[in-house]
Coordinates of C-alpha atoms and ligand atoms in Angstrom, one line a residue:
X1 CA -118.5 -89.3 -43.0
X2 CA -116.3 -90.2 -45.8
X3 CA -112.9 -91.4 -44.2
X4 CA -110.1 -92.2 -46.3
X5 CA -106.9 -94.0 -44.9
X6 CA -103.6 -93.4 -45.8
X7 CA -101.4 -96.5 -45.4
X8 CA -97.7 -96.3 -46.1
X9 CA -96.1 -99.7 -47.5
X10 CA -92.5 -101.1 -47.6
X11 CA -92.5 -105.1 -48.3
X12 CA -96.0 -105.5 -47.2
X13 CA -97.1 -107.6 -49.8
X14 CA -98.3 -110.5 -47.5
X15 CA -100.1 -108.1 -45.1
X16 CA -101.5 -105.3 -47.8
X17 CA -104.6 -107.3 -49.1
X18 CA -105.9 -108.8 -46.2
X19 CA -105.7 -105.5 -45.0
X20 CA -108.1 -103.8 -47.6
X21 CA -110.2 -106.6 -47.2
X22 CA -110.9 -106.1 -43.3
X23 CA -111.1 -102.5 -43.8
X24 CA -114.0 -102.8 -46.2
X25 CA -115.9 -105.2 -44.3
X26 CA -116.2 -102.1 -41.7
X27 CA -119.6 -100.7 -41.1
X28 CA -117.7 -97.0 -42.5
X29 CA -117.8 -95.3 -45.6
X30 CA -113.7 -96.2 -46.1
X31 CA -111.3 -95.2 -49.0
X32 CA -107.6 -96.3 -48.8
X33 CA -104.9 -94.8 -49.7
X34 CA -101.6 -97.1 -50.6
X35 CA -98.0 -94.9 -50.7
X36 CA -95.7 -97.2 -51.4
X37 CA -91.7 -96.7 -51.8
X38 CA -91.4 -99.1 -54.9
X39 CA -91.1 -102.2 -52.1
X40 CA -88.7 -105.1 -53.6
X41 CA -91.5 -107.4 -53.0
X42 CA -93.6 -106.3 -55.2
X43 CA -96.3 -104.5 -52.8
X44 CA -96.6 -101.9 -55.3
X45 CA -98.2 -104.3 -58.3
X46 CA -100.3 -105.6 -55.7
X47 CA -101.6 -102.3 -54.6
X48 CA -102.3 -101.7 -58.2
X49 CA -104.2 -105.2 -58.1
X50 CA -106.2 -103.7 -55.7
X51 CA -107.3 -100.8 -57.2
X52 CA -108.9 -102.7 -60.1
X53 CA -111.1 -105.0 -57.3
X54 CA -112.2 -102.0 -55.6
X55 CA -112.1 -99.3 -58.7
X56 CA -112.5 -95.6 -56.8
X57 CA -112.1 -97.2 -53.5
X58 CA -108.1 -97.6 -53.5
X59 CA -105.7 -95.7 -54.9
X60 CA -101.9 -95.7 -55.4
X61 CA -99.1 -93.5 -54.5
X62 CA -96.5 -94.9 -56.4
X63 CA -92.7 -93.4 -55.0
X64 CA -89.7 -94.4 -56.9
X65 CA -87.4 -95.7 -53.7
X66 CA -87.6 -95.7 -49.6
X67 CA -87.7 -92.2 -48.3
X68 CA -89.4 -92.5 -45.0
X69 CA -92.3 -92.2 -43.4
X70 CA -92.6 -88.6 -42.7
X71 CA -92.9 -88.0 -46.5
X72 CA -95.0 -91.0 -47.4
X73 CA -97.5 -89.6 -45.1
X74 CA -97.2 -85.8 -46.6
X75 CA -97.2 -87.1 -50.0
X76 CA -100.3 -89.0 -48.6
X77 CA -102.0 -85.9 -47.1
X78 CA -101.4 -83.7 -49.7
X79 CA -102.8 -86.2 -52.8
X80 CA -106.1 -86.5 -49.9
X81 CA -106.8 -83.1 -48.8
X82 CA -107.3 -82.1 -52.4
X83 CA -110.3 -85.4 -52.6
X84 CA -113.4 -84.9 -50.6
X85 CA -112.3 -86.8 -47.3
X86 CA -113.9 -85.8 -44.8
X87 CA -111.5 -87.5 -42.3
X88 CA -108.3 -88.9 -42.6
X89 CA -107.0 -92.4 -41.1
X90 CA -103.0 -92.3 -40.3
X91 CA -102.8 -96.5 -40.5
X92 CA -99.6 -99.2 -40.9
X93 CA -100.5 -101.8 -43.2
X94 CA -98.5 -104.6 -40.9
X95 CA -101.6 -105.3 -38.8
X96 CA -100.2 -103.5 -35.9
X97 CA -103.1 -101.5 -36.2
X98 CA -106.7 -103.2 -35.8
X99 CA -109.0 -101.5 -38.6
X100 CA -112.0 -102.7 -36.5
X101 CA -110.7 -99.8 -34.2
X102 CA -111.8 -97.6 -36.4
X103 CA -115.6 -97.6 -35.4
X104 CA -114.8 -96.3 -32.0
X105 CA -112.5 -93.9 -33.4
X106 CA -114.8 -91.8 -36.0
X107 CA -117.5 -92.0 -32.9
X108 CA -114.9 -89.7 -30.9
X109 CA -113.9 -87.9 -34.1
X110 CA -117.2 -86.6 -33.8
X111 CA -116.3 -84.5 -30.5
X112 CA -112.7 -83.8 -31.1
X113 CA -110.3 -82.6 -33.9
X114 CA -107.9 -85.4 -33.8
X115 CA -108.2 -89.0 -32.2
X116 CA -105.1 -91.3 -31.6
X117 CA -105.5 -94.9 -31.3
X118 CA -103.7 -95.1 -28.0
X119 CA -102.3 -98.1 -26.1
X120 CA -101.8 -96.5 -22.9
X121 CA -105.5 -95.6 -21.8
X122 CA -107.6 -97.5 -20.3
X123 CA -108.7 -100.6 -22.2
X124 CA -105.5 -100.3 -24.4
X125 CA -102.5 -102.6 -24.5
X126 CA -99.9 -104.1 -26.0
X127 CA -99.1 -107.1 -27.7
X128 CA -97.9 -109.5 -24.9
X129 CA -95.4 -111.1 -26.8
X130 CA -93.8 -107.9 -26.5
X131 CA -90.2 -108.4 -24.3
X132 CA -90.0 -107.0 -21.2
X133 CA -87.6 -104.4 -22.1
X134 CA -89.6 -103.7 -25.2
X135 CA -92.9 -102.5 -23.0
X136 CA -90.9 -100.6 -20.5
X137 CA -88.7 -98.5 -23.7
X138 CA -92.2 -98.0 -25.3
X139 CA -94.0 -97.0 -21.8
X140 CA -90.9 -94.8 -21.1
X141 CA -90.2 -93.1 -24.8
X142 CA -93.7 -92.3 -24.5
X143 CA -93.4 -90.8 -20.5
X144 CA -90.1 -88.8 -21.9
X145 CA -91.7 -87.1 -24.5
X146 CA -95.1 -86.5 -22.9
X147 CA -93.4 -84.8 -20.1
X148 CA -90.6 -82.5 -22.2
X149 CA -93.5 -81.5 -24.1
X150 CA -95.8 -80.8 -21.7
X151 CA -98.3 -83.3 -23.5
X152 CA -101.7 -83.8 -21.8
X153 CA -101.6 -87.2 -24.0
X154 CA -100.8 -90.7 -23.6
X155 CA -99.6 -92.2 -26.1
X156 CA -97.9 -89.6 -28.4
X157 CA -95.8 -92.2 -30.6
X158 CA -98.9 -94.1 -32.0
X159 CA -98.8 -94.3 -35.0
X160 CA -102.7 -95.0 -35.5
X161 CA -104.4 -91.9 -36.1
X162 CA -107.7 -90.1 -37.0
X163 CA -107.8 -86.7 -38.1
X164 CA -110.9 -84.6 -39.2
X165 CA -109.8 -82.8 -42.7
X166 CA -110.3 -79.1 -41.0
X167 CA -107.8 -80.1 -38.5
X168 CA -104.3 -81.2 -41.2
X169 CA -105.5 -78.3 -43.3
X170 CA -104.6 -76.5 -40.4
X171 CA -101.2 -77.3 -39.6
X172 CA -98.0 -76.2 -41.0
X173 CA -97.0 -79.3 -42.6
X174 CA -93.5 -77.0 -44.1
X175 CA -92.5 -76.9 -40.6
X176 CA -92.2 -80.2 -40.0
X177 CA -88.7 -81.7 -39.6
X178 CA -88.7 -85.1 -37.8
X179 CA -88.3 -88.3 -39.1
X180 CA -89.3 -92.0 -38.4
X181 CA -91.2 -91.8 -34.8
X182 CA -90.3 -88.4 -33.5
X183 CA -92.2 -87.3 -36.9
X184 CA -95.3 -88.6 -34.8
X185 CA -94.4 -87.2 -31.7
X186 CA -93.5 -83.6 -33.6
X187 CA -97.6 -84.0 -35.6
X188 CA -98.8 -84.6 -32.1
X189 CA -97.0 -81.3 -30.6
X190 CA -98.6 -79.7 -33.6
X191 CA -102.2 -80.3 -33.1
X192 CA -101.3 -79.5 -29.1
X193 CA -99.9 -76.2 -30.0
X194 CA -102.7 -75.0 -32.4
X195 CA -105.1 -75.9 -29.4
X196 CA -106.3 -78.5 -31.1
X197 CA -109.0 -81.1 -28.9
X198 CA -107.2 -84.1 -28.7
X199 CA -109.3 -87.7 -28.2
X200 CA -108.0 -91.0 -27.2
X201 CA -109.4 -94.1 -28.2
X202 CA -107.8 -97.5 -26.6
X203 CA -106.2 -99.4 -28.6
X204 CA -104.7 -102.7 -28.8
X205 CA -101.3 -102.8 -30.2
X206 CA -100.1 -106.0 -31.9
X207 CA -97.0 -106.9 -33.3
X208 CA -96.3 -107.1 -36.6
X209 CA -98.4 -110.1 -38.5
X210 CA -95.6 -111.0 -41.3
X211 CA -92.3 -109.9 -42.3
X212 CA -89.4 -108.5 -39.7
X213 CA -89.3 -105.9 -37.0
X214 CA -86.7 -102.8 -36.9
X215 CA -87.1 -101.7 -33.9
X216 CA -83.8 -100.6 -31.9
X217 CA -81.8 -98.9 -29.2
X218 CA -80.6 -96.6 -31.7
X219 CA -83.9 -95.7 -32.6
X220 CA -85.2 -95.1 -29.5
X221 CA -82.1 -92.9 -28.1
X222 CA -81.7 -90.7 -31.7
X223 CA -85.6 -89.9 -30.7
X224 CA -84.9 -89.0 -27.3
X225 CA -82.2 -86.3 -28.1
X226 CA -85.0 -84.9 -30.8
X227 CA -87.9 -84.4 -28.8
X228 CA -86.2 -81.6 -27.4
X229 CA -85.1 -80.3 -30.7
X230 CA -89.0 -80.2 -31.3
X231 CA -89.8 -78.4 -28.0
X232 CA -87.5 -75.8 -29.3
X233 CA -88.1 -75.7 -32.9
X234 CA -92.0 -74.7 -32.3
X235 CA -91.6 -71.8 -29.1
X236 CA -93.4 -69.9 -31.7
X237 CA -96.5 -71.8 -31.9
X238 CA -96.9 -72.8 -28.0
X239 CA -96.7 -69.2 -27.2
X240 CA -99.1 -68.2 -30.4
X241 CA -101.8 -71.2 -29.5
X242 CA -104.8 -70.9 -31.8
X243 CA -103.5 -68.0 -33.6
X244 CA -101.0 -69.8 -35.4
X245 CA -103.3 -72.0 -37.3
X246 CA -103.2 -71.6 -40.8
Ligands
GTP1 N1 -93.9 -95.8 -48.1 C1 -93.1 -96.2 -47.0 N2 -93.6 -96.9 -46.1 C2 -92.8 -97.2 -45.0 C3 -91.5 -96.8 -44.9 N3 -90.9 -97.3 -43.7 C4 -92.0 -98.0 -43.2 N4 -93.1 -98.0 -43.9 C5 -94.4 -98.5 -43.6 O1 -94.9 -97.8 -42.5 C6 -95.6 -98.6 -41.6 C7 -94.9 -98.7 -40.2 O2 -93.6 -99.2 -40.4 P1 -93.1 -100.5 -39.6 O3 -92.0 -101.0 -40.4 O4 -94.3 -101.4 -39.3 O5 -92.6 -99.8 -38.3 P2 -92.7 -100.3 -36.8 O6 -94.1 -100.7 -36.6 O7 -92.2 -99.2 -36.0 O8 -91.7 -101.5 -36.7 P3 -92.0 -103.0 -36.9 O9 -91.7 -103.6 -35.5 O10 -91.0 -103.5 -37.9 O11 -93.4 -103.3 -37.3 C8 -95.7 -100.0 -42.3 O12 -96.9 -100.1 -43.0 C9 -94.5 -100.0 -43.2 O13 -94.6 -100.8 -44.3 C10 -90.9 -96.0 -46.0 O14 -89.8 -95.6 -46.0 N5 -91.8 -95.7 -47.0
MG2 MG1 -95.1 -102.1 -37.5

C-alpha cells in the first residue's frame, strides 16, 4: 500500500529532518508530503534539501505566508489525491506524533475507512509532562465534542490520522469551515456522517520535541462554542448518511 503523509510545517526546521529520516526507516512503502507556510526559520529550504536526498520520495508545498492548518492540509489533499496514494497520513512534523505508529495504523486501515491515532483508547496516553490542567482540558474538549456530536469516537481532536484515498475522495472538502482544531473535530463529523467505519489505533501523545507550544484557554473555549456551529452546519448530511457521499 503506497501511503503518502502530508505534514504541515511552521518553524519546524529542527524537527523536519529527523522526521523524514524515522519515517523512512519504517517497514512501509512511505512518501511525504512537506506544506510549508514560508516558516521564518527556514523550514522551507530545508524541505527542499530533502527532496534532493530522497528524489520522488518528498515533495514540497511551498505557501507564500501562515494560513492555517485547515488549508495546509487541503492544499495537501488536493496536490495527493491527484498522485497514486493509496492512503493518506494526516501527521505534525513536531514529533507529537510517533511515525513508528504508523505500522499498527495501515494494519487497521485495512478493515476500516479512516483510522485516528487516538490517545484515549486503551494502550494510548499522553505525554506525562503534560500539567494537570492540560490532561483534564484535552480529556474534557475531547468528552464535549464527542457527546454534542454524538461521536461513537474517542479522541476526535487528534490530529494523527490515516485515511484510505476512497474515503477523502469522498467527502465534501467545500463544506468545510473550521479552523485550527475544531477543523479536526469538523473532518471527524464528516467521515461519521457519510457512514464512514471509523478505527482507533492507541497512540502515545508526546509533547512537542523542539520549538514552543501555543496551546491556550482561548483556544480551547473559541472551539467549544464551534462544535455546535458544526453540529448545525451538517443536519443535512447526518440525516442523508451514506447518500451524501460524493
Ligand atoms: N503549513 C502550516 N503548518 C502549520 C501552521 N500552524 C501549525 N502548523 C504545523 O502543524 C502541526 C501542528 O501544529 P502545532 O504547532 O504542533 O500545534 P499543537 O500540537 O496543537 O501545539 P504545540 O503544543 O505548539 O505543539 C505542526 O507540524 C506545525 O508546524 C500553519 O499555519 N501552516
Ligand atoms: Mg504540536
Amino acid at each position: 500500500m503506497r501511503i503518502t503523509i502530508v505534514t504541515p510545517t511552521y518553524n519546524e526546521a529542527e524537527n523536519l529532518p529527523k522526521l523524514v529520516s524515522a519515517l523512512f526507516s519504517l517497514p512501509l512503502d512511505l512518501h511525504i508530503l512537506v506544506v510549508d507556510d514560508n516558516s521564518p526559520d527556514g523550514t522551507g529550504q530545508i524541505a527542499d534539501e530533502l527532496t534532493g536526498k530522497f528524489p520522488g520520495r518528498v515533495e514540497v508545498l511551498h505557501r507564500p505566508g501562515k494560513m492555517g492548518l485547515r488549508s495546509a492540509y487541503l492544499n495537501g489533499f488536493q496536490k495527493v489525491l491527484d498522485s497514486s496514494a493509496q492512503a493518506i497520513v494526516q501527521m505534525d512534523a513536531d514529533f507529537s506524533h510517533d511515525p513508528s505508529a504508523l505500522v499498527n495504523m495501515a494494519k487497521l486501515l485495512e478493515s476500516h475507512d479512516v483510522v485516528l491515532g487516538s490517545r484515549y483508547v486503551a494502550g494510548g496516553s499522553v505525554d506525562e509532562r503534560w500539567s494537570f490542567w492540560r490532561k483534564r482540558l484535552s480529556s474534557f474538549g475531547n468528552f464535549y465534542a464527542r457527546t454534542i456530536l454524538g461521536l461513537p469516537l474517542h479522541d476526535v481532536t487528534t490530529g494523527y490520522r490515516m485515511w484510505r484515498r476512497e474515503t477523502l475522495q469522498q467527502i465534501p472538502f467545500e463544506r468545510i469551515q473550521s479552523t485550527g482544531y475544531v477543523f479536526l473535530v469538523e473532518m471527524a463529523y464528516l467521515a461519521h456522517c457519510l457512514e464512514f467505519k471509523i478505527g482507533e489505533a492507541p497512540i502515545y501523545f508526546a509533547d512537542r520535541r523542539m520549538g514552543k507550544s501555543k496551546m491556550s484557554i482561548k483556544i480551547q473555549l473559541e472551539a467549544a462554542f464551534r462544535v455546535w456551529q458544526v453540529r448545525w452546519h451538517y443536519r443535512d448530511l447526518k440525516r442523508a448518511g451514506k447518500a451524501a457521499r460524493l
